[in-house]
CSV table of C-alpha atoms in Angstrom, one decimal:
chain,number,residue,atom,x,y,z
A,1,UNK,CA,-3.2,-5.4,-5.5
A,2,UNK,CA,-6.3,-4.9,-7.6
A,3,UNK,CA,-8.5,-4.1,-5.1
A,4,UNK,CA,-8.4,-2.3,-1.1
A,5,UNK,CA,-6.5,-5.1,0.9
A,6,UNK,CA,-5.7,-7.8,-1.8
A,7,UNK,CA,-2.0,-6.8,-0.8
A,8,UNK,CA,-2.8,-7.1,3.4
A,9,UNK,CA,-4.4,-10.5,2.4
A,10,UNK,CA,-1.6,-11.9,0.1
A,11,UNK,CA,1.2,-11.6,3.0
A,12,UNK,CA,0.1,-15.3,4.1
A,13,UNK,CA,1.0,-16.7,1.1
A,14,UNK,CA,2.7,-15.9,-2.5
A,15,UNK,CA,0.4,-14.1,-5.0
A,16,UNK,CA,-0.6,-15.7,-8.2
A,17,UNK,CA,-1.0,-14.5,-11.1
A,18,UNK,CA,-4.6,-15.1,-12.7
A,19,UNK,CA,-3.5,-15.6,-16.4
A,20,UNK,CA,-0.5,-15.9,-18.9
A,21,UNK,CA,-0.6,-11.9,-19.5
A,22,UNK,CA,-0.5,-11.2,-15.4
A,23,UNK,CA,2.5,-13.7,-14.7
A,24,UNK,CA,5.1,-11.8,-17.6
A,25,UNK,CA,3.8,-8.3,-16.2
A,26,UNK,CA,4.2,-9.8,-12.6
A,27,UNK,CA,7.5,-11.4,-13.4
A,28,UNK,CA,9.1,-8.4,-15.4
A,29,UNK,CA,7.3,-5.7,-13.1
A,30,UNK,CA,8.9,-7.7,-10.1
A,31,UNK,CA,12.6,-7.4,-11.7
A,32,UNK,CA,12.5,-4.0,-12.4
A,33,UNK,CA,11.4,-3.1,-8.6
A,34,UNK,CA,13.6,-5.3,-7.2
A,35,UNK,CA,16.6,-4.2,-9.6
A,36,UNK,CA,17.2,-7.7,-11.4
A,37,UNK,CA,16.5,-5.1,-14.4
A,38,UNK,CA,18.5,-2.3,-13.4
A,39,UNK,CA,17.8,1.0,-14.3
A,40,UNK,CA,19.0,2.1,-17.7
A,41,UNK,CA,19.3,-1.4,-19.2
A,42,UNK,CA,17.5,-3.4,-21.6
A,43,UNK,CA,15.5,-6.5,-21.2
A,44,UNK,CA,16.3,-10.1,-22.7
A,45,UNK,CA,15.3,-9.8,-26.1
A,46,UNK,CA,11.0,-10.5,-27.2
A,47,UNK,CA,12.0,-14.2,-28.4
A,48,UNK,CA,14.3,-14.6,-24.9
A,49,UNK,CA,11.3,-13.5,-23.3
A,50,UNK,CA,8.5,-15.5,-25.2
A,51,UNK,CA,10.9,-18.6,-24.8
A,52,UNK,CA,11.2,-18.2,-21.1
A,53,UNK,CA,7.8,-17.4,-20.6
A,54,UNK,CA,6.1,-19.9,-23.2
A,55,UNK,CA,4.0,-17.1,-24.4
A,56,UNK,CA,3.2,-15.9,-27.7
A,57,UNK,CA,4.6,-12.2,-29.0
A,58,UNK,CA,0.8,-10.5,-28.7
A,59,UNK,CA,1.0,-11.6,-24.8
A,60,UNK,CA,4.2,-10.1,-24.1
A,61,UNK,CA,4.0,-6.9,-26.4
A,62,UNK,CA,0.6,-6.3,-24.4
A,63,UNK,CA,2.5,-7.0,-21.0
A,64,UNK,CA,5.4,-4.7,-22.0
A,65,UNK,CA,2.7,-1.7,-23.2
A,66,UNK,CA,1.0,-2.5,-19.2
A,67,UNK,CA,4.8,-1.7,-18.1
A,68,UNK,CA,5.1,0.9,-20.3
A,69,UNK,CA,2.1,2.7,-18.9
A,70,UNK,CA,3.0,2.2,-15.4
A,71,UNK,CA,6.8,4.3,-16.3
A,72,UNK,CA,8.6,1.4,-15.4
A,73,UNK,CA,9.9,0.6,-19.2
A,74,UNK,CA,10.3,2.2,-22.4
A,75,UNK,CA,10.0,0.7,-26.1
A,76,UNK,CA,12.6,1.9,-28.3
A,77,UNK,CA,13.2,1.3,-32.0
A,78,UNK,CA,16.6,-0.6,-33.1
A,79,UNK,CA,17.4,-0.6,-29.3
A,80,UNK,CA,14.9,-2.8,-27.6
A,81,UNK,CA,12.9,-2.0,-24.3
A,82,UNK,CA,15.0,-0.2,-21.9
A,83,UNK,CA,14.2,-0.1,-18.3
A,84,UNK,CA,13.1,3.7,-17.0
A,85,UNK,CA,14.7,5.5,-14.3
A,86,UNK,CA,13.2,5.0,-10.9
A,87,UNK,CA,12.3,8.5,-11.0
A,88,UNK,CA,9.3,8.0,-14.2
A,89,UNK,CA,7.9,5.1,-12.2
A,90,UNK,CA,4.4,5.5,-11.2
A,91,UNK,CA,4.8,5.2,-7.3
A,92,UNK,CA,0.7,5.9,-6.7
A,93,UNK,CA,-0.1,2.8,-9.0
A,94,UNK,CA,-0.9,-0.4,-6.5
A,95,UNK,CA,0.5,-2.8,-8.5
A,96,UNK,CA,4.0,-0.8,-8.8
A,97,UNK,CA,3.5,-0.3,-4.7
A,98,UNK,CA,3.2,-4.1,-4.0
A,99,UNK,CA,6.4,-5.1,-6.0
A,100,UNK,CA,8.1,-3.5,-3.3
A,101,UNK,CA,7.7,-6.2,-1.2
A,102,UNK,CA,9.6,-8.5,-3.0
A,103,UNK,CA,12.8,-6.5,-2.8
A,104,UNK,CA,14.6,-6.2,0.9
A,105,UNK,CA,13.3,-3.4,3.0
A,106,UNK,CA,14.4,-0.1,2.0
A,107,UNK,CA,14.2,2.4,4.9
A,108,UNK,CA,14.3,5.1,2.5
A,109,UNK,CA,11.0,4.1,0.4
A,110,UNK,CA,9.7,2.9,4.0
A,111,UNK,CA,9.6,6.3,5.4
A,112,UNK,CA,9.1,8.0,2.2
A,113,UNK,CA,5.8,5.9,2.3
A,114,UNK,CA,4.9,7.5,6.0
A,115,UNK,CA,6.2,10.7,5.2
A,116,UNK,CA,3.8,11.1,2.2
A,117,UNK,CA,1.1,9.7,4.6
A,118,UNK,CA,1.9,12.5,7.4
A,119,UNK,CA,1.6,15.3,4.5
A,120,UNK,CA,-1.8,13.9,3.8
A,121,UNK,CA,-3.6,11.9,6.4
A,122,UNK,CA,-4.0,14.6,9.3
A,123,UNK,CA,-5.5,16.7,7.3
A,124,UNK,CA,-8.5,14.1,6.5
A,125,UNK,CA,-8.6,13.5,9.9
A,126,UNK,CA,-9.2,17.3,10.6
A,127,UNK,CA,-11.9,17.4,8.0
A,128,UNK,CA,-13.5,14.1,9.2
A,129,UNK,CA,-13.7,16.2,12.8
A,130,UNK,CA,-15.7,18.8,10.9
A,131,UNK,CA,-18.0,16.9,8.9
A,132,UNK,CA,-18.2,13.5,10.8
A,133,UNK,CA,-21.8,11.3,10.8
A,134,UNK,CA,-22.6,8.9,13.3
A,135,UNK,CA,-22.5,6.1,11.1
A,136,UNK,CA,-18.8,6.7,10.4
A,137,UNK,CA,-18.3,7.0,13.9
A,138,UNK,CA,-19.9,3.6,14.9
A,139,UNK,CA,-17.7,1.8,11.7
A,140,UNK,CA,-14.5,3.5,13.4
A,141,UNK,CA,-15.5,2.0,16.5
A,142,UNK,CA,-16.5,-1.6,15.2
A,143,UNK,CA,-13.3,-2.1,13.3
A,144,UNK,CA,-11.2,-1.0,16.5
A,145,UNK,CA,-13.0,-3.8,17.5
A,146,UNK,CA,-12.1,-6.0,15.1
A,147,UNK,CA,-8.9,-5.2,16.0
A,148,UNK,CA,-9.0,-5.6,19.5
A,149,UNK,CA,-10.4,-9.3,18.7
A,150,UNK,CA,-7.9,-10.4,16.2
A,151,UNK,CA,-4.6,-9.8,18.0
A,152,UNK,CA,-3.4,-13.4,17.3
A,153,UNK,CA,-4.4,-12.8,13.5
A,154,UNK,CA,-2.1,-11.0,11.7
A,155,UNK,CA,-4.0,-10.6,8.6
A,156,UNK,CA,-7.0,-10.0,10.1
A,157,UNK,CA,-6.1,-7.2,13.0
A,158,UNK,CA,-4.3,-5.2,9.5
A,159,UNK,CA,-6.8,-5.4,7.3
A,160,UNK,CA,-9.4,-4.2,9.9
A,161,UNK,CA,-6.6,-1.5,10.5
A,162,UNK,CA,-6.3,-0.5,6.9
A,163,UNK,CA,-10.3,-0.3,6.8
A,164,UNK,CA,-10.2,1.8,9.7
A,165,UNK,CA,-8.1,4.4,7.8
A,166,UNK,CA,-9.8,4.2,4.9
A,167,UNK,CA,-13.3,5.2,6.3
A,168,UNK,CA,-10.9,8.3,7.3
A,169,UNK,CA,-10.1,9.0,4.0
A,170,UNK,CA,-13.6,8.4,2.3
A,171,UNK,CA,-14.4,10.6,5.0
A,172,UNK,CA,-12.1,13.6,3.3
A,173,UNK,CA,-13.6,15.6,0.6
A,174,UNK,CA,-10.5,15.8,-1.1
A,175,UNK,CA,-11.0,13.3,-4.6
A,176,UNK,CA,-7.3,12.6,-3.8
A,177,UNK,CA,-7.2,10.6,-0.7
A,178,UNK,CA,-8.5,7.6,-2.6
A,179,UNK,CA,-5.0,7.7,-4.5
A,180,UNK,CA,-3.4,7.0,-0.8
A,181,UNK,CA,-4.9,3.8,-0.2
A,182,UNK,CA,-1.7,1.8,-2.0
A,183,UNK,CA,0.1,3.7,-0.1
A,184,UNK,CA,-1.6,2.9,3.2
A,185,UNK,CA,-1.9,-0.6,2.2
A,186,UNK,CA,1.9,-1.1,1.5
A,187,UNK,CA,2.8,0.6,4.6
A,188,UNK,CA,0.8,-1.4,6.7
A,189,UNK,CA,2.4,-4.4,4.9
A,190,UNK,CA,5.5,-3.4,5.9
A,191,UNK,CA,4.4,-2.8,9.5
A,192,UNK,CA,2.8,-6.5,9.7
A,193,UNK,CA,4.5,-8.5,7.2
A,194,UNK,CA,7.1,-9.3,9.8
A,195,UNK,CA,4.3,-10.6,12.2
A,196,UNK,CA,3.2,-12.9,10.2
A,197,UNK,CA,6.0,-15.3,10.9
A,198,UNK,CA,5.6,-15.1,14.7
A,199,UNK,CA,2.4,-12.9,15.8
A,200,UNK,CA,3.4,-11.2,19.2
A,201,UNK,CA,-0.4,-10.3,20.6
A,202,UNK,CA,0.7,-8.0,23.1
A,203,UNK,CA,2.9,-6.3,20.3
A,204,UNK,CA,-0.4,-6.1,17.9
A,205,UNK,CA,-2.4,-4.7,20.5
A,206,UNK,CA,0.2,-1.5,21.0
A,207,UNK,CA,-1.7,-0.5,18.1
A,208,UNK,CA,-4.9,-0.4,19.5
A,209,UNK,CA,-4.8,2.7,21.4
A,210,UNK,CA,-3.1,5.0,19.0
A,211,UNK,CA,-6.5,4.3,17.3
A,212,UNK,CA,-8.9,4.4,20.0
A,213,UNK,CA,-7.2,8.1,20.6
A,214,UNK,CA,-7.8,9.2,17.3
A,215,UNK,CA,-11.4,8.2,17.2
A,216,UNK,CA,-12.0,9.5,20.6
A,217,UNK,CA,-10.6,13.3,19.1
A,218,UNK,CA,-13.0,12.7,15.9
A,219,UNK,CA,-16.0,12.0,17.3
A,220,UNK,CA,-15.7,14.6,19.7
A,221,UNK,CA,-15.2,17.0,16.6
A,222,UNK,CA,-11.7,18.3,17.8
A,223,UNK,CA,-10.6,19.0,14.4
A,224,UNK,CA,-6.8,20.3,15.8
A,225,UNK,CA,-6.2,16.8,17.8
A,226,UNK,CA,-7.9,15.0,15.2
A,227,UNK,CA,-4.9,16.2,13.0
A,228,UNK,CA,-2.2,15.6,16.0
A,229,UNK,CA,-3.8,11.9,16.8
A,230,UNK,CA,-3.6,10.6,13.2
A,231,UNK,CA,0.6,12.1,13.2
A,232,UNK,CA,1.0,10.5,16.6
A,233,UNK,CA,-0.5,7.1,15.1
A,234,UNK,CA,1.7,7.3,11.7
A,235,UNK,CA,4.8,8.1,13.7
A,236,UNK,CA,3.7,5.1,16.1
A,237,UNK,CA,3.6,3.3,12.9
A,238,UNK,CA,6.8,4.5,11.2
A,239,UNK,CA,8.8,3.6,14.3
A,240,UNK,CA,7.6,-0.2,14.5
A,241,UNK,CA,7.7,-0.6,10.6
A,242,UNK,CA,11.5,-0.2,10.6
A,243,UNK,CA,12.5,-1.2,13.6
């Protein structure tokens, strides 16, 4: 999830990984999230690894260091590189947030994901209220739009979705909303990954006017709906993601 809704985009088909370097950290990254690697133990061994992999030790050492810097591992001396506790993983990294798909759903991390969103979200709605411009106002309104016309897309109605949320937190003059977007991303993934298989229009557009609310209490520069709207909508959202 290198970019603002790679992740959305990948949930018609499997990811792939560009190079040699991006498969190992994919692969290894992958087992740790989904606990192939459990917590506390220690990976195969670099030749297992450069023999299962077919790649040479500089590859895997920089793949491991990329692991490493996420939190997800740690390099020891004499004892080999030991898997960290789920508690040094970097959660707010995108690439750590969309290995979570690949494990079966967690309702814990699911609402965790929604929870953190509630803390934050509202509040850039309520200082999107304040400070709003017309142009942001007319994007709101032409990717509710996009929305409206792409109920029997999947992809399409999320991503227009996730880049209605995050003209909301652009919006924010807070530097740390831009660190939500994995976490939006991923939670819309879980919302609409389960679409994807058999798109339910009239299901889709139930999201629709959670939005058009929302908007409606922005534009009008209601800063204390604003905030209520965009709990309203995550709630909405929480509910149908683990239903």
């Amino acid at each position: 999830m290198s970019e603002p809704g790679s992740l959305l985009r990948s949930l018609a088909g499997r990811m792939t990984a560009r190079n040699f370097h991006s498969h190992v950290i994919q692969e290894l990254g992958t087992g740790v999230i989904s606990g192939r690697f459990p917590a506390g133990s220690v990976l195969p061994s670099d030749a297992e690894l450069m023999d299962r992999f077919q790649v040479s030790r500089t590859v895997l050492r920089e793949a491991i260091k990329t692991l490493e810097a996420k939190g997800l591992v740690e390099a020891r001396p004499k004892v080999g590189t030991k898997v960290a506790k789920r508690t040094r993983w970097n959660l707010f990294d995108p690439q750590v947030l969309s290995w979570h798909l690949t494990s079966p759903p967690d309702e814990t991390f699911i609402s965790g994901l929604h929870d953190v969103r509630l803390q934050l979200e509202p509040l850039a709605a309520q200082d999107m209220a304040r400070h709003r411009t017309g142009e942001q106002i007319r994007l709101m309104h032409y990717w509710l739009r996009q929305m409206e016309l792409s109920a029997s897309d999947v992809t399409s109605f999320s991503l227009a979705d996730f880049e209605l949320h995050r003209i909301i937190s652009d919006s924010s003059r807070n530097p740390f909303m831009a660190a939500l977007y994995g976490v939006i991303e991923l939670s819309h993934a879980f919302t609409y990954g389960p679409l994807m298989q058999c798109p339910d229009a009239s299901q889709l557009l139930g999201f629709v006017e959670p939005h058009r609310v929302l908007i409606r209490q922005i534009e009008a520069r209601d800063e204390e709906n604003s905030y209520s709207a965009m709990q309203a909508l995550i709630l909405y959202e929480r509910v149908h993601s683990i239903e």
